[in-house]
Tab-separated table of C-alpha atoms in Angstrom:
chain	number	residue	atom	x	y	z
P	1	MET	CA	13.781	37.096	-7.037
P	2	ILE	CA	13.819	40.315	-6.648
P	3	THR	CA	10.091	39.163	-5.057
P	4	GLN	CA	10.985	37.033	-1.761
P	5	SER	CA	12.890	40.740	-0.351
P	6	VAL	CA	9.658	41.310	1.826
P	7	VAL	CA	10.510	42.901	5.478
P	8	LEU	CA	8.815	42.123	8.100
P	9	ALA	CA	8.745	45.307	10.881
P	10	VAL	CA	7.223	46.065	14.228
P	11	GLY	CA	5.481	48.846	15.538
P	12	LEU	CA	8.159	50.699	18.572
P	13	LEU	CA	6.136	53.168	20.709
P	14	ALA	CA	7.203	56.352	21.805
P	15	GLY	CA	9.245	56.101	25.326
P	16	GLY	CA	10.968	53.330	24.477
P	17	ALA	CA	8.199	50.558	24.907
P	18	SER	CA	8.265	47.548	22.486
P	19	VAL	CA	4.861	46.984	21.778
P	20	ALA	CA	3.261	46.121	18.278
P	21	LEU	CA	0.625	48.373	17.591
P	22	ALA	CA	-2.401	47.038	16.076
P	23	ARG	CA	-2.795	46.497	12.583
P	24	CYS	CA	-2.929	48.899	10.167
P	25	GLU	CA	-3.588	51.175	12.600
P	26	ASP	CA	-0.181	53.930	12.210
P	27	HIS	CA	-1.444	53.743	8.309
P	28	VAL	CA	-2.861	56.715	6.944
P	29	PRO	CA	-4.590	56.129	4.195
P	30	GLN	CA	-3.763	57.405	0.425
P	31	PRO	CA	-5.567	57.999	-2.781
P	32	LYS	CA	-7.535	55.315	-4.379
P	33	PRO	CA	-6.672	56.016	-7.890
P	34	GLN	CA	-9.474	54.930	-10.772
P	35	ASN	CA	-8.585	54.330	-14.640
P	36	ALA	CA	-11.290	54.652	-17.501
P	37	SER	CA	-11.826	52.060	-19.274
P	38	ARG	CA	-11.855	48.006	-18.466
P	39	ASP	CA	-9.091	47.121	-20.953
P	40	ILE	CA	-6.405	49.277	-18.214
P	41	VAL	CA	-8.014	47.818	-14.649
P	42	GLY	CA	-8.235	43.906	-13.844
P	43	THR	CA	-12.632	43.508	-15.169
P	44	ASP	CA	-15.352	41.809	-12.593
P	45	LEU	CA	-16.484	38.453	-11.887
P	46	ASP	CA	-20.197	38.321	-13.814
P	47	THR	CA	-17.688	39.842	-16.564
P	48	ILE	CA	-15.470	37.367	-16.856
P	49	ARG	CA	-17.147	34.693	-16.355
P	50	GLU	CA	-19.782	35.814	-19.985
P	51	ARG	CA	-16.465	36.478	-21.832
P	52	GLY	CA	-14.753	32.995	-20.528
P	53	PHE	CA	-11.833	33.318	-19.460
P	54	MET	CA	-9.725	35.468	-17.475
P	55	THR	CA	-6.011	36.346	-16.966
P	56	PHE	CA	-3.040	35.797	-15.564
P	57	ALA	CA	0.526	37.439	-14.779
P	58	ALA	CA	3.028	35.127	-12.942
P	59	TYR	CA	6.811	35.565	-13.442
P	60	GLU	CA	9.304	34.809	-15.988
P	61	GLU	CA	11.635	31.757	-15.962
P	62	PHE	CA	10.936	31.121	-12.426
P	63	PRO	CA	11.588	27.367	-12.500
P	64	PRO	CA	9.037	25.841	-10.608
P	65	TRP	CA	7.249	28.095	-10.776
P	66	SER	CA	5.603	29.563	-13.523
P	67	TYR	CA	8.539	29.520	-16.923
P	68	GLU	CA	7.964	27.940	-20.551
P	69	VAL	CA	8.835	25.084	-21.864
P	70	ASN	CA	8.685	24.865	-26.390
P	71	GLY	CA	6.394	27.580	-26.083
P	72	LYS	CA	4.162	26.965	-23.284
P	73	PRO	CA	3.668	28.219	-19.914
P	74	VAL	CA	3.783	25.152	-17.288
P	75	GLY	CA	4.842	25.545	-13.105
P	76	ILE	CA	3.233	25.312	-10.219
P	77	ASP	CA	2.002	28.862	-10.682
P	78	ILE	CA	0.866	28.127	-13.955
P	79	ASP	CA	-1.433	24.968	-13.117
P	80	ILE	CA	-2.856	27.109	-9.997
P	81	ALA	CA	-4.233	29.155	-11.441
P	82	ARG	CA	-5.971	27.143	-14.149
P	83	LEU	CA	-7.435	25.029	-11.289
P	84	ILE	CA	-8.905	28.748	-10.161
P	85	ALA	CA	-9.649	29.260	-14.026
P	86	ALA	CA	-11.457	26.006	-13.836
P	87	ASP	CA	-13.232	26.620	-10.615
P	88	LEU	CA	-14.593	29.696	-11.923
P	89	GLY	CA	-15.300	27.564	-15.885
P	90	VAL	CA	-13.531	29.478	-17.620
P	91	GLU	CA	-10.380	29.916	-19.274
P	92	ALA	CA	-6.981	31.076	-17.992
P	93	ARG	CA	-4.665	32.886	-20.154
P	94	PHE	CA	-1.346	34.232	-18.897
P	95	ASN	CA	1.165	36.842	-18.984
P	96	LEU	CA	4.941	36.199	-18.288
P	97	VAL	CA	6.023	39.249	-17.091
P	98	ALA	CA	9.397	40.174	-16.063
P	99	ALA	CA	10.003	40.853	-12.423
P	100	GLY	CA	10.770	44.871	-11.709
P	101	GLU	CA	12.881	47.032	-9.326
P	102	ASN	CA	10.907	45.916	-6.804
P	103	LEU	CA	7.057	43.861	-5.225
P	104	ASP	CA	5.502	47.656	-5.575
P	105	ALA	CA	6.303	48.135	-9.214
P	106	ASP	CA	5.060	44.514	-9.903
P	107	LEU	CA	1.496	44.944	-8.208
P	108	ARG	CA	1.444	48.847	-9.728
P	109	ASN	CA	2.483	46.917	-13.676
P	110	TRP	CA	0.264	44.641	-13.242
P	111	VAL	CA	-2.621	44.674	-11.153
P	112	TRP	CA	-3.601	47.740	-10.387
P	113	LYS	CA	-2.080	50.701	-13.052
P	114	GLY	CA	-0.557	48.627	-16.296
P	115	PRO	CA	3.113	49.140	-17.697
P	116	VAL	CA	4.047	52.322	-19.108
P	117	VAL	CA	5.117	50.942	-21.943
P	118	GLY	CA	3.008	47.794	-23.812
P	119	GLY	CA	1.121	44.920	-22.197
P	120	SER	CA	-2.189	46.059	-19.811
P	121	VAL	CA	-3.114	44.302	-16.222
P	122	ALA	CA	-4.161	40.949	-15.445
P	123	ASN	CA	-7.584	39.881	-13.439
P	124	VAL	CA	-5.199	38.222	-11.223
P	125	MET	CA	-1.280	38.703	-10.808
P	126	MET	CA	0.523	34.614	-9.444
P	127	HIS	CA	2.974	33.925	-6.499
P	128	VAL	CA	2.436	38.020	-4.554
P	129	PRO	CA	4.381	36.983	-1.052
P	130	TYR	CA	1.989	38.130	1.449
P	131	ASP	CA	3.074	40.747	4.539
P	132	SER	CA	0.411	42.494	6.993
P	133	ASP	CA	2.533	45.605	7.569
P	134	PHE	CA	3.100	45.422	3.652
P	135	ALA	CA	-0.900	44.830	2.635
P	136	CYS	CA	-1.648	48.148	4.616
P	137	ARG	CA	0.375	50.532	2.808
P	138	ILE	CA	-1.287	48.536	-0.862
P	139	GLU	CA	-4.686	49.351	-0.998
P	140	GLN	CA	-4.968	49.236	-4.100
P	141	VAL	CA	-4.532	45.927	-3.760
P	142	VAL	CA	-6.118	42.350	-2.201
P	143	PHE	CA	-4.233	39.907	-1.187
P	144	THR	CA	-5.626	37.161	-1.284
P	145	GLY	CA	-5.720	33.326	-1.860
P	146	ARG	CA	-2.557	31.961	0.499
P	147	TYR	CA	-1.609	29.212	-0.909
P	148	HIS	CA	2.153	27.729	-0.016
P	149	VAL	CA	4.165	28.672	2.916
P	150	GLU	CA	8.042	29.050	1.443
P	151	GLU	CA	11.507	28.393	3.618
P	152	ILE	CA	15.115	29.110	2.688
P	153	GLY	CA	17.330	26.279	2.534
P	154	ILE	CA	20.514	24.615	1.112
P	155	ALA	CA	21.224	22.389	-1.271
P	156	TYR	CA	24.705	20.508	-0.715
P	157	ARG	CA	27.050	17.797	-2.733
P	158	ARG	CA	26.852	14.133	-1.056
P	159	ASP	CA	30.491	13.876	-1.624
P	160	ALA	CA	31.811	16.906	0.178
P	161	TYR	CA	29.401	16.798	2.825
P	162	PRO	CA	28.798	12.857	3.424
P	163	GLU	CA	29.081	12.750	6.974
P	164	ASP	CA	27.094	17.027	8.421
P	165	PRO	CA	25.137	18.848	6.332
P	166	PRO	CA	26.542	22.812	5.731
P	167	VAL	CA	25.276	25.879	8.218
P	168	PRO	CA	26.584	29.028	6.988
P	169	ALA	CA	29.508	29.278	8.780
P	170	TYR	CA	30.723	26.445	6.584
P	171	PHE	CA	30.691	28.820	3.804
P	172	TRP	CA	33.911	30.708	5.387
P	173	PHE	CA	35.792	27.688	3.266
P	174	ASP	CA	33.207	26.044	1.282
P	175	THR	CA	31.452	27.241	-2.007
P	176	VAL	CA	28.233	27.942	-2.045
P	177	GLY	CA	26.287	29.205	-4.877
P	178	VAL	CA	22.761	31.637	-4.838
P	179	GLU	CA	21.048	34.213	-7.020
P	180	ASN	CA	22.068	37.098	-7.376
P	181	ASP	CA	20.118	40.143	-5.713
P	182	SER	CA	17.874	37.417	-3.831
P	183	ILE	CA	16.926	37.411	0.628
P	184	ALA	CA	19.948	34.226	0.192
P	185	ASP	CA	22.822	36.433	-1.645
P	186	PHE	CA	22.152	39.405	1.130
P	187	TYR	CA	22.052	37.466	4.104
P	188	LEU	CA	25.485	35.143	3.034
P	189	THR	CA	27.060	38.989	1.756
P	190	ALA	CA	26.669	40.835	5.573
P	191	PHE	CA	26.820	37.048	7.643
P	192	PRO	CA	28.943	37.696	9.792
P	193	GLY	CA	29.959	40.875	8.721
P	194	GLY	CA	30.802	40.381	4.533
P	195	GLN	CA	33.803	38.042	5.303
P	196	LEU	CA	32.668	34.990	2.914
P	197	SER	CA	32.184	37.368	-0.083
P	198	GLY	CA	35.135	35.189	-1.551
P	199	ASN	CA	33.540	31.714	-1.069
P	200	LEU	CA	30.710	33.104	-2.917
P	201	THR	CA	29.531	32.704	-6.350
P	202	ARG	CA	26.187	34.511	-7.336
P	203	TYR	CA	24.170	33.278	-10.742
P	204	PRO	CA	21.640	34.884	-12.810
P	205	THR	CA	18.398	31.682	-11.795
P	206	MET	CA	17.925	29.708	-8.614
P	207	ALA	CA	18.006	27.329	-11.621
P	208	GLU	CA	21.741	28.366	-12.951
P	209	ALA	CA	22.783	27.965	-9.589
P	210	MET	CA	21.407	24.574	-8.780
P	211	ALA	CA	23.280	23.828	-12.533
P	212	ALA	CA	26.369	24.932	-11.100
P	213	LEU	CA	26.192	22.571	-8.343
P	214	ALA	CA	25.069	19.808	-9.614
P	215	ALA	CA	28.297	20.008	-12.117
P	216	GLY	CA	30.256	20.523	-9.365
P	217	GLU	CA	31.313	24.088	-9.873
P	218	THR	CA	30.481	24.732	-5.905
P	219	LYS	CA	29.629	22.979	-2.931
P	220	ALA	CA	26.030	24.236	-1.868
P	221	ALA	CA	23.466	26.572	-3.021
P	222	MET	CA	21.097	28.551	-0.782
P	223	GLY	CA	17.830	30.028	-2.064
P	224	PRO	CA	14.187	29.443	-1.403
P	225	ARG	CA	13.309	25.559	-0.637
P	226	ALA	CA	10.865	24.901	-3.537
P	227	GLN	CA	13.189	26.456	-5.608
P	228	LEU	CA	16.690	24.323	-5.027
P	229	GLU	CA	13.880	20.888	-4.699
P	230	HIS	CA	13.203	21.733	-8.786
P	231	GLY	CA	16.835	21.036	-9.634
P	232	LEU	CA	18.347	18.789	-6.481
P	233	THR	CA	20.173	15.432	-8.582
P	234	PRO	CA	21.072	11.549	-6.807
P	235	ASP	CA	24.162	13.449	-6.306
P	236	LEU	CA	22.195	16.492	-4.280
P	237	ASP	CA	20.797	16.951	-0.811
P	238	LEU	CA	19.249	19.820	0.915
P	239	HIS	CA	18.314	20.154	4.861
P	240	LEU	CA	16.697	23.651	6.639
P	241	PRO	CA	19.739	24.640	8.732
P	242	PRO	CA	18.546	27.339	11.343
P	243	LEU	CA	19.787	30.853	10.009
P	244	PRO	CA	21.240	32.897	13.221
P	245	GLY	CA	20.347	36.571	11.654
P	246	PHE	CA	17.983	36.067	9.896
P	247	ALA	CA	14.975	37.847	9.937
P	248	VAL	CA	12.929	36.456	6.745
P	249	GLY	CA	13.791	32.615	6.473
P	250	ASN	CA	10.314	31.953	5.748
P	251	TRP	CA	7.293	33.562	4.221
P	252	THR	CA	3.648	33.136	2.368
P	253	VAL	CA	2.850	33.700	-1.302
P	254	GLY	CA	-0.734	33.551	-2.373
P	255	VAL	CA	-2.468	35.775	-5.229
P	256	ALA	CA	-3.165	39.535	-5.597
P	257	VAL	CA	-6.316	41.111	-6.883
P	258	HIS	CA	-7.438	44.345	-8.446
P	259	PHE	CA	-9.149	45.927	-5.444
P	260	ALA	CA	-11.798	47.101	-6.691
P	261	TYR	CA	-13.700	43.639	-8.103
P	262	ARG	CA	-13.597	42.279	-4.322
P	263	PRO	CA	-15.906	38.701	-5.496
P	264	LEU	CA	-13.686	38.015	-7.740
P	265	ALA	CA	-10.903	37.843	-5.061
P	266	TYR	CA	-13.192	35.741	-2.947
P	267	ALA	CA	-13.958	33.744	-5.457
P	268	VAL	CA	-10.637	33.168	-5.771
P	269	ASP	CA	-10.041	32.021	-2.628
P	270	ASP	CA	-12.017	29.972	-1.812
P	271	ALA	CA	-11.232	27.737	-5.078
P	272	ILE	CA	-7.298	27.522	-3.334
P	273	TYR	CA	-9.280	27.064	0.075
P	274	ALA	CA	-10.700	23.663	-1.990
P	275	ALA	CA	-7.954	22.691	-3.256
P	276	ILE	CA	-5.419	22.265	-0.398
P	277	GLU	CA	-8.436	21.194	1.534
P	278	ASP	CA	-9.339	18.403	-0.830
P	279	GLY	CA	-5.342	17.261	-1.645
P	280	ARG	CA	-5.533	18.477	-5.097
P	281	MET	CA	-3.174	21.351	-4.029
P	282	GLU	CA	-0.733	18.898	-2.504
P	283	LYS	CA	-0.789	17.125	-5.822
P	284	ILE	CA	0.479	19.829	-7.765
P	285	PHE	CA	3.671	20.368	-6.300
P	286	ALA	CA	4.091	16.770	-5.541
P	287	ASP	CA	4.081	16.615	-9.791
P	288	TYR	CA	6.930	18.822	-9.814
P	289	GLY	CA	8.590	17.471	-7.116
P	290	VAL	CA	8.491	20.392	-4.376
P	291	THR	CA	7.270	19.868	-1.137
P	292	PHE	CA	3.557	21.331	0.151
P	293	ARG	CA	3.797	23.756	3.088
P	294	PRO	CA	0.618	24.579	3.655
P	295	PRO	CA	-0.589	28.513	5.476
P	296	GLU	CA	-2.853	27.710	8.189
P	297	LEU	CA	-6.563	28.085	6.257
P	298	ARG	CA	-9.204	30.226	8.188
């Protein structure tokens, strides 16, 4: 997914002193565009409760997070969305959307403005990577409801590595699969100096990379832990090795809500927080065979 590519930056003061700026200190506020119709912009909490449903945007073809089975949306993000809606006493409705060029485009299309052609914004967008500096820049969105910390790992065939699990240096000689244009793809392409490219196979999705690994087409696959775990078979295993030079080896995911509807954002955050505290969130992850790694709570 393109949404994996979240860039973390550290502010540098003039004179060569490497001192981080306070959060948002160097950001110049931008206009917050207003739209004329509730058909275009997300709806407030009271209206959601009155009408009895709320809408969620989730990424399509993104197992185990959000995908379709027999025409119905399923996945971890789908179950979390249903949990949120139930906490608010309403029905959850879904729009499975394609990932755009970057996260800015996804938030513009599905949270605060709407796509140019077809569709409309949702009340809540699921699986939004959180970064403090990025949140300063995208002022039209409230980033809230953080529910999981994702991390990069390597899945591998047990018969190919009976003793020591592979690390990136092994791919000088061994084949490895990645999702095309993912951060694992970018990392391995550049490490070290592009000399692994001959053993790198790119697949349209991480699910296809894992299926190829299970079929013996590659010896390993690299990507987000949850997607690796979801594709494991008895012949496969995974580990989380040190990744030299990897700037963003893990990141937190949460939800996004239009900035004008903060009461809704607070209610969603409360529902997620309660689910983490009472164990319901961990159960959702366990149902899909995925390890739950909670973010730091309040």
